[in-house]
Amino acid sequence: MKKAQFFGMITAIFIFCLALYLPNSFYELFISKDRLNNTAASLNPKTFQGVLLQDKMLKDPKFLPIFGSSELARRDPFHPSRFFMGEKDEFTPYLIGRGGSQSLVHFLDLASLGDSIKNRKIVFVLSPQWFIPRGIDDTHFSPNYSALQTYSFVLNNTINSSIKKEIANRLLQRSIVKKDPLLVTQLQALTLNNKKIKLEAMAEKPLVYTYFKILEKKDLFETVILDPDKNFRLKKSKYEDLSWDQVTKAADKIGQRESTSNQFGIINKYYKKHIQSRLLALKDYKRNSNYGVSPEYDDLQMVLDLLKKEHTKALFISVPVNGQWYDYAGFPREGREVYYTKVKKQIEDAGFQVADFSSHEYDEFFLKDTIHLGWKGWVYVDQSLNKFYSVDQRPHPPASLNHRYQ
């Protein structure tokens, strides 16, 4: 009897360890194409705070990953996820990010994907409002933080040591990271020349790795077994079969119809809720603002260095602000221009393409509110995505895409 119990216990431990330490590639076999299609536009944070679904998606060239933030949730009929839904289309946009997903958040995600992004086409949408003097704060970082991706980063020995040190320093400033003593020790070992901490970090490595494998299985349970996006459906755009000129005219028409309450081209619902009652108080409230100096530039540089190391074929989308509103709010125009110029040069110096829409600040209906793409802006982005996906370019082309569609 005791032998049978002992054998059963040993068998259970063996099965548990086998399931825990099996590589993700084994579990990816159970993820269907339909499952990926359901998650592509859902913007479920568990998807992009995990790794399993993204790894599987990156193995299928039909998917075009788009890393961004809150603009991804503005899904009007011209949004890429609705615009590229027809059977004739060659690719399916796969949205990764939400409000507060800035360069540091995306770096951890991209680093956790490792070889999956090697020679892979991706799109990265930049928002000017990321580049404030203080950079990303806890309010925006914590909801988007992924322990799984951070532990993956710690265990990744292929990342340049200087980049690892810089990222570790940035992470140690975040309150949500400070709550994890096991992780803090590992990060301190990367930043400090302290033998005691380094020995402690080395001794804890098996525990770190085991916890990492537990987080992987949590990702499996939450994103694959529970299948939270199984009922998610997105309505197909009715404009995708029109010519680009016709689509642009349709976007203009809808933008005009939906922003009748103000002179800034802001959608009525947003304007009435956030601006109308405070319009006079908001005059010149941004007069001391500037996007030219920010730790966000350093975070972006680490993203660029990582993508360059992996020979990733990346297109960066430079989104403008609403020029009319920013003028009213008193944000100095030179403070916007220095950002547009600086970020474009930074990306091109790293060898990547920029779809630069900074000249569209004053285009009617390019943005839906003060900072987010909408209507006509999405049409321009759609054209850029279509061109980027279709053209077979070298990993790091030096030229930028300065779009001036008329």
XYZ file of C-alpha atoms in Angstrom:
406
model
C 0.000 0.000 0.000
C 2.794 2.388 1.005
C 4.709 1.485 -2.167
C 1.696 2.349 -4.308
C 1.240 5.685 -2.511
C 4.946 6.485 -2.885
C 4.861 5.561 -6.584
C 1.748 7.701 -7.099
C 3.392 10.663 -5.389
C 6.552 10.304 -7.465
C 4.475 10.030 -10.653
C 2.495 13.152 -9.743
C 5.694 15.103 -9.056
C 7.160 13.904 -12.360
C 4.048 14.946 -14.327
C 3.989 18.328 -12.574
C 7.669 18.995 -13.343
C 7.238 17.810 -16.918
C 4.297 20.178 -17.455
C 6.115 23.031 -15.728
C 9.363 22.763 -17.644
C 8.031 21.819 -21.073
C 8.979 24.584 -23.529
C 6.311 26.961 -24.796
C 6.768 25.607 -28.308
C 4.973 22.433 -27.178
C 1.889 24.342 -26.003
C 1.870 26.484 -29.142
C 0.765 23.365 -31.039
C -2.674 23.764 -29.447
C -3.153 27.382 -30.601
C -5.172 27.549 -33.813
C -5.219 30.255 -36.478
C -8.799 31.078 -35.462
C -7.645 31.657 -31.894
C -5.030 34.151 -33.102
C -7.568 35.913 -35.313
C -9.851 36.350 -32.299
C -7.092 37.955 -30.242
C -5.606 40.107 -33.019
C -7.747 43.178 -32.313
C -9.181 42.429 -28.861
C -6.599 44.530 -26.987
C -6.812 42.111 -24.081
C -3.906 43.081 -21.784
C -3.322 39.462 -20.793
C -2.375 38.776 -24.405
C 0.369 41.375 -24.640
C 1.501 40.982 -21.032
C 2.063 37.338 -21.883
C 4.319 35.692 -24.445
C 2.695 32.483 -25.702
C 0.161 33.959 -28.150
C 2.613 36.560 -29.436
C 5.245 33.889 -30.067
C 2.751 31.830 -32.047
C 1.515 34.877 -33.968
C 5.047 35.867 -34.995
C 5.529 32.491 -36.667
C 2.752 33.324 -39.147
C 3.819 36.000 -41.684
C 0.171 36.851 -42.371
C 0.060 38.767 -39.082
C 1.552 42.258 -38.874
C 2.224 43.169 -35.207
C 1.462 46.811 -34.343
C 2.958 48.028 -31.069
C 1.358 51.186 -29.729
C -0.708 52.695 -26.936
C -4.158 54.255 -26.503
C -4.635 55.116 -30.198
C -5.047 51.397 -30.924
C -8.421 51.469 -29.144
C -9.827 54.158 -31.514
C -11.401 51.576 -33.820
C -13.448 53.615 -36.280
C -14.193 52.193 -39.775
C -10.718 53.242 -40.991
C -8.791 51.615 -38.156
C -6.383 48.969 -39.581
C -8.059 46.122 -37.706
C -11.363 46.874 -39.393
C -9.974 48.077 -42.703
C -7.846 44.972 -43.387
C -10.434 42.279 -42.671
C -11.329 41.169 -46.190
C -10.224 37.876 -47.690
C -8.341 39.739 -50.416
C -6.045 41.425 -47.884
C -2.582 39.997 -47.453
C -2.154 40.660 -43.737
C -3.990 40.871 -40.430
C -2.963 43.635 -37.994
C -2.159 42.257 -34.536
C -2.547 44.970 -31.891
C -0.139 45.049 -28.936
C -0.550 47.775 -26.338
C -2.972 50.144 -24.620
C -2.831 53.483 -22.808
C 0.484 53.756 -20.942
C 2.280 51.217 -23.142
C 5.398 53.253 -23.835
C 8.911 52.324 -24.916
C 9.978 50.728 -21.617
C 6.885 48.499 -21.571
C 7.368 47.504 -25.209
C 11.086 46.863 -24.677
C 10.311 44.198 -22.071
C 7.759 42.624 -24.394
C 10.103 42.617 -27.395
C 13.009 41.296 -25.305
C 10.844 38.417 -24.040
C 10.011 37.455 -27.640
C 13.703 36.962 -28.458
C 14.366 35.167 -31.736
C 10.684 35.388 -32.695
C 11.211 38.989 -33.871
C 14.380 38.180 -35.810
C 13.992 39.362 -39.431
C 10.294 39.947 -38.685
C 8.239 42.920 -39.880
C 6.678 44.947 -37.074
C 5.104 48.396 -36.724
C 5.734 50.749 -33.795
C 3.398 53.733 -33.251
C 4.938 56.704 -31.435
C 2.912 59.229 -29.442
C 4.345 62.714 -28.718
C 2.787 62.800 -25.246
C 5.110 59.981 -24.144
C 8.039 62.385 -24.349
C 7.330 64.523 -21.305
C 10.209 65.614 -19.011
C 9.528 62.991 -16.317
C 9.019 60.087 -18.743
C 6.724 57.190 -17.911
C 5.358 57.201 -14.352
C 3.953 54.482 -12.092
C 0.380 55.390 -13.009
C 1.022 54.352 -16.603
C 3.697 51.709 -16.075
C 2.124 49.556 -13.345
C -1.093 48.516 -15.188
C 1.007 47.467 -18.199
C 3.785 45.761 -16.251
C 4.420 42.099 -16.990
C 6.283 40.051 -14.383
C 6.669 37.261 -16.954
C 8.374 39.533 -19.474
C 10.572 41.109 -16.796
C 11.781 37.741 -15.513
C 12.407 36.729 -19.110
C 14.522 39.868 -19.501
C 16.549 39.020 -16.385
C 17.224 35.488 -17.631
C 18.078 36.607 -21.186
C 21.862 36.449 -21.577
C 21.888 37.606 -25.192
C 20.977 41.236 -24.442
C 23.887 43.686 -24.397
C 25.129 44.117 -20.813
C 25.067 47.919 -20.961
C 21.431 47.859 -22.122
C 20.543 45.361 -19.390
C 22.121 47.631 -16.811
C 20.256 50.685 -18.059
C 16.905 48.869 -18.188
C 17.517 47.416 -14.723
C 18.136 50.916 -13.352
C 14.901 52.148 -14.925
C 12.929 49.198 -13.522
C 14.289 49.653 -10.007
C 12.615 53.090 -9.965
C 9.166 51.559 -10.449
C 7.036 50.879 -7.369
C 5.519 47.654 -8.692
C 9.003 46.187 -9.217
C 10.133 47.183 -5.711
C 7.413 44.923 -4.288
C 9.176 41.828 -5.664
C 12.328 41.192 -3.537
C 13.426 38.246 -5.686
C 13.378 40.415 -8.793
C 14.983 43.386 -7.040
C 18.002 41.256 -6.131
C 18.427 40.148 -9.744
C 18.163 43.717 -11.037
C 20.545 45.078 -8.411
C 23.069 42.432 -9.423
C 22.949 43.908 -12.928
C 23.493 47.476 -11.755
C 25.782 47.289 -8.702
C 29.369 46.146 -8.389
C 28.603 44.376 -5.119
C 29.918 40.836 -4.632
C 27.413 40.003 -1.884
C 24.417 40.933 -4.038
C 25.866 39.145 -7.060
C 26.398 35.949 -5.031
C 22.896 36.216 -3.601
C 21.470 36.687 -7.099
C 23.417 33.669 -8.366
C 22.197 31.499 -5.479
C 18.601 32.504 -6.198
C 18.804 31.809 -9.942
C 17.163 28.333 -9.729
C 14.262 29.878 -7.797
C 14.061 32.712 -10.338
C 13.923 30.249 -13.212
C 11.263 28.121 -11.503
C 9.112 31.183 -10.819
C 9.563 32.202 -14.462
C 8.256 28.800 -15.588
C 5.263 29.188 -13.245
C 4.513 32.589 -14.824
C 4.691 30.944 -18.260
C 2.046 28.419 -17.236
C -0.087 31.212 -15.800
C 0.118 32.838 -19.232
C -0.939 29.538 -20.817
C -3.922 29.239 -18.478
C -5.125 32.832 -18.832
C -4.721 33.292 -22.579
C -5.125 29.831 -24.103
C -7.044 27.565 -21.734
C -9.532 30.221 -20.584
C -9.671 31.705 -24.113
C -10.969 35.141 -22.990
C -11.383 36.428 -26.557
C -13.480 33.583 -27.954
C -16.553 35.823 -28.264
C -14.752 38.926 -29.480
C -15.911 40.152 -32.872
C -15.046 43.284 -34.804
C -17.230 44.797 -37.493
C -15.643 44.880 -40.937
C -15.182 48.278 -42.586
C -17.389 48.905 -45.599
C -14.782 51.185 -47.186
C -11.911 48.777 -47.815
C -12.822 48.037 -51.446
C -12.765 51.716 -52.466
C -9.809 53.558 -53.982
C -7.571 55.488 -51.587
C -9.010 58.788 -52.843
C -12.538 57.571 -52.208
C -11.601 56.292 -48.742
C -10.025 59.655 -47.863
C -13.162 61.506 -48.992
C -15.317 59.163 -46.921
C -13.117 59.819 -43.879
C -13.430 63.579 -44.416
C -17.197 63.297 -44.649
C -17.537 61.252 -41.461
C -15.084 63.489 -39.583
C -17.062 66.578 -40.582
C -20.328 64.980 -39.498
C -18.970 63.814 -36.128
C -17.175 67.003 -35.037
C -19.823 69.691 -35.482
C -19.606 71.046 -31.914
C -16.196 72.740 -32.140
C -13.604 74.399 -34.366
C -10.806 71.976 -33.454
C -11.991 68.943 -35.437
C -12.515 67.013 -32.189
C -15.203 64.350 -32.104
C -18.365 65.691 -30.462
C -18.561 63.094 -27.692
C -15.018 63.787 -26.462
C -15.334 67.556 -26.788
C -18.591 67.755 -24.827
C -17.316 65.453 -22.069
C -13.776 66.749 -21.568
C -13.480 70.252 -23.028
C -16.668 72.220 -23.610
C -17.372 73.225 -19.999
C -13.686 74.074 -19.367
C -12.774 75.700 -22.659
C -11.855 79.115 -21.240
C -9.855 77.572 -18.374
C -7.850 75.460 -20.838
C -6.650 78.476 -22.827
C -2.793 78.448 -22.778
C -2.664 75.736 -20.099
C 0.209 74.032 -21.952
C 2.263 77.200 -22.509
C 5.277 75.860 -20.564
C 5.261 72.405 -22.144
C 7.958 70.794 -24.281
C 8.556 67.368 -25.812
C 12.240 67.930 -26.528
C 13.773 66.573 -23.302
C 12.641 63.267 -21.804
C 14.022 59.913 -20.547
C 11.629 58.445 -23.122
C 14.279 59.084 -25.794
C 16.677 56.776 -23.911
C 13.959 54.133 -23.555
C 13.234 54.387 -27.276
C 16.941 54.044 -28.062
C 17.050 50.751 -26.179
C 14.100 49.532 -28.259
C 15.969 50.552 -31.407
C 19.158 48.796 -30.276
C 17.243 45.614 -29.502
C 15.454 45.612 -32.870
C 18.714 46.271 -34.675
C 20.370 43.347 -32.890
C 17.518 41.049 -33.968
C 17.557 42.406 -37.566
C 13.881 43.237 -37.148
C 12.274 45.077 -40.059
C 10.443 47.858 -38.254
C 8.318 50.753 -39.444
C 7.825 53.600 -36.959
C 4.692 55.735 -37.228
C 5.236 59.336 -36.075
C 1.812 60.677 -35.065
C 1.275 64.458 -34.869
C -0.748 66.372 -32.319
C -3.872 68.384 -33.112
C -2.243 71.650 -34.202
C -5.310 73.825 -33.739
C -5.926 72.562 -30.224
C -2.261 72.719 -29.203
C -2.067 76.315 -30.437
C -5.142 77.162 -28.353
C -3.626 75.372 -25.340
C -0.466 77.459 -25.777
C 1.929 74.556 -26.372
C 4.851 76.241 -28.184
C 5.066 75.116 -31.788
C 8.863 74.917 -31.576
C 8.436 72.498 -28.664
C 6.509 70.191 -30.956
C 8.832 70.614 -33.915
C 11.917 69.742 -31.866
C 10.244 66.437 -30.964
C 9.271 65.591 -34.548
C 12.784 66.329 -35.801
C 14.594 64.649 -32.936
C 12.633 61.407 -32.909
C 12.757 61.066 -36.703
C 16.542 61.511 -36.718
C 16.967 59.064 -33.835
C 15.043 56.335 -35.654
C 16.682 56.926 -39.032
C 20.150 56.961 -37.438
C 19.352 53.467 -36.143
C 18.544 52.410 -39.716
C 14.765 52.132 -39.544
C 11.949 53.624 -41.577
C 9.710 56.428 -40.340
C 6.228 57.132 -41.636
C 6.412 60.798 -40.670
C 3.024 62.497 -40.398
C 4.232 65.557 -38.514
C 3.211 67.857 -41.392
C -0.442 66.899 -40.834
C -0.895 68.751 -37.535
C -3.448 71.080 -39.133
C -5.161 68.591 -41.457
C -8.870 68.457 -40.777
C -10.051 65.148 -39.309
C -6.555 63.634 -39.195
C -6.974 63.192 -35.447
C -10.124 62.300 -33.543
C -9.372 64.386 -30.455
C -6.306 66.311 -29.252
C -3.738 63.524 -29.728
C -5.301 60.320 -31.083
C -5.492 59.173 -34.698
C -8.907 58.986 -36.283
C -10.809 59.150 -39.563
C -8.363 60.484 -42.177
C -5.294 59.831 -40.028
C -6.024 56.118 -40.048
C -6.380 56.209 -43.847
C -2.831 57.545 -44.147
C -1.586 54.933 -41.701
C -3.408 52.200 -43.639
C -1.587 53.230 -46.805
C 1.744 53.108 -44.959
C 1.018 49.656 -43.520
C -0.052 48.315 -46.903
C 3.097 49.616 -48.560
C 5.369 48.434 -45.747
C 3.933 44.928 -45.698
C 3.980 44.558 -49.475
C 7.504 45.830 -50.172
C 10.345 43.404 -49.592
C 12.911 45.676 -47.988
C 16.292 45.073 -46.401
C 16.409 44.702 -42.595
C 17.626 48.246 -41.980
C 16.882 50.559 -44.912
C 18.288 54.037 -44.449
C 15.462 55.946 -46.120
C 12.359 57.238 -44.338
C 8.790 57.306 -45.534
C 7.776 60.966 -45.577
C 4.109 60.675 -46.445
C 2.488 63.694 -48.009
C -0.554 62.085 -49.625
C -2.759 64.681 -51.262
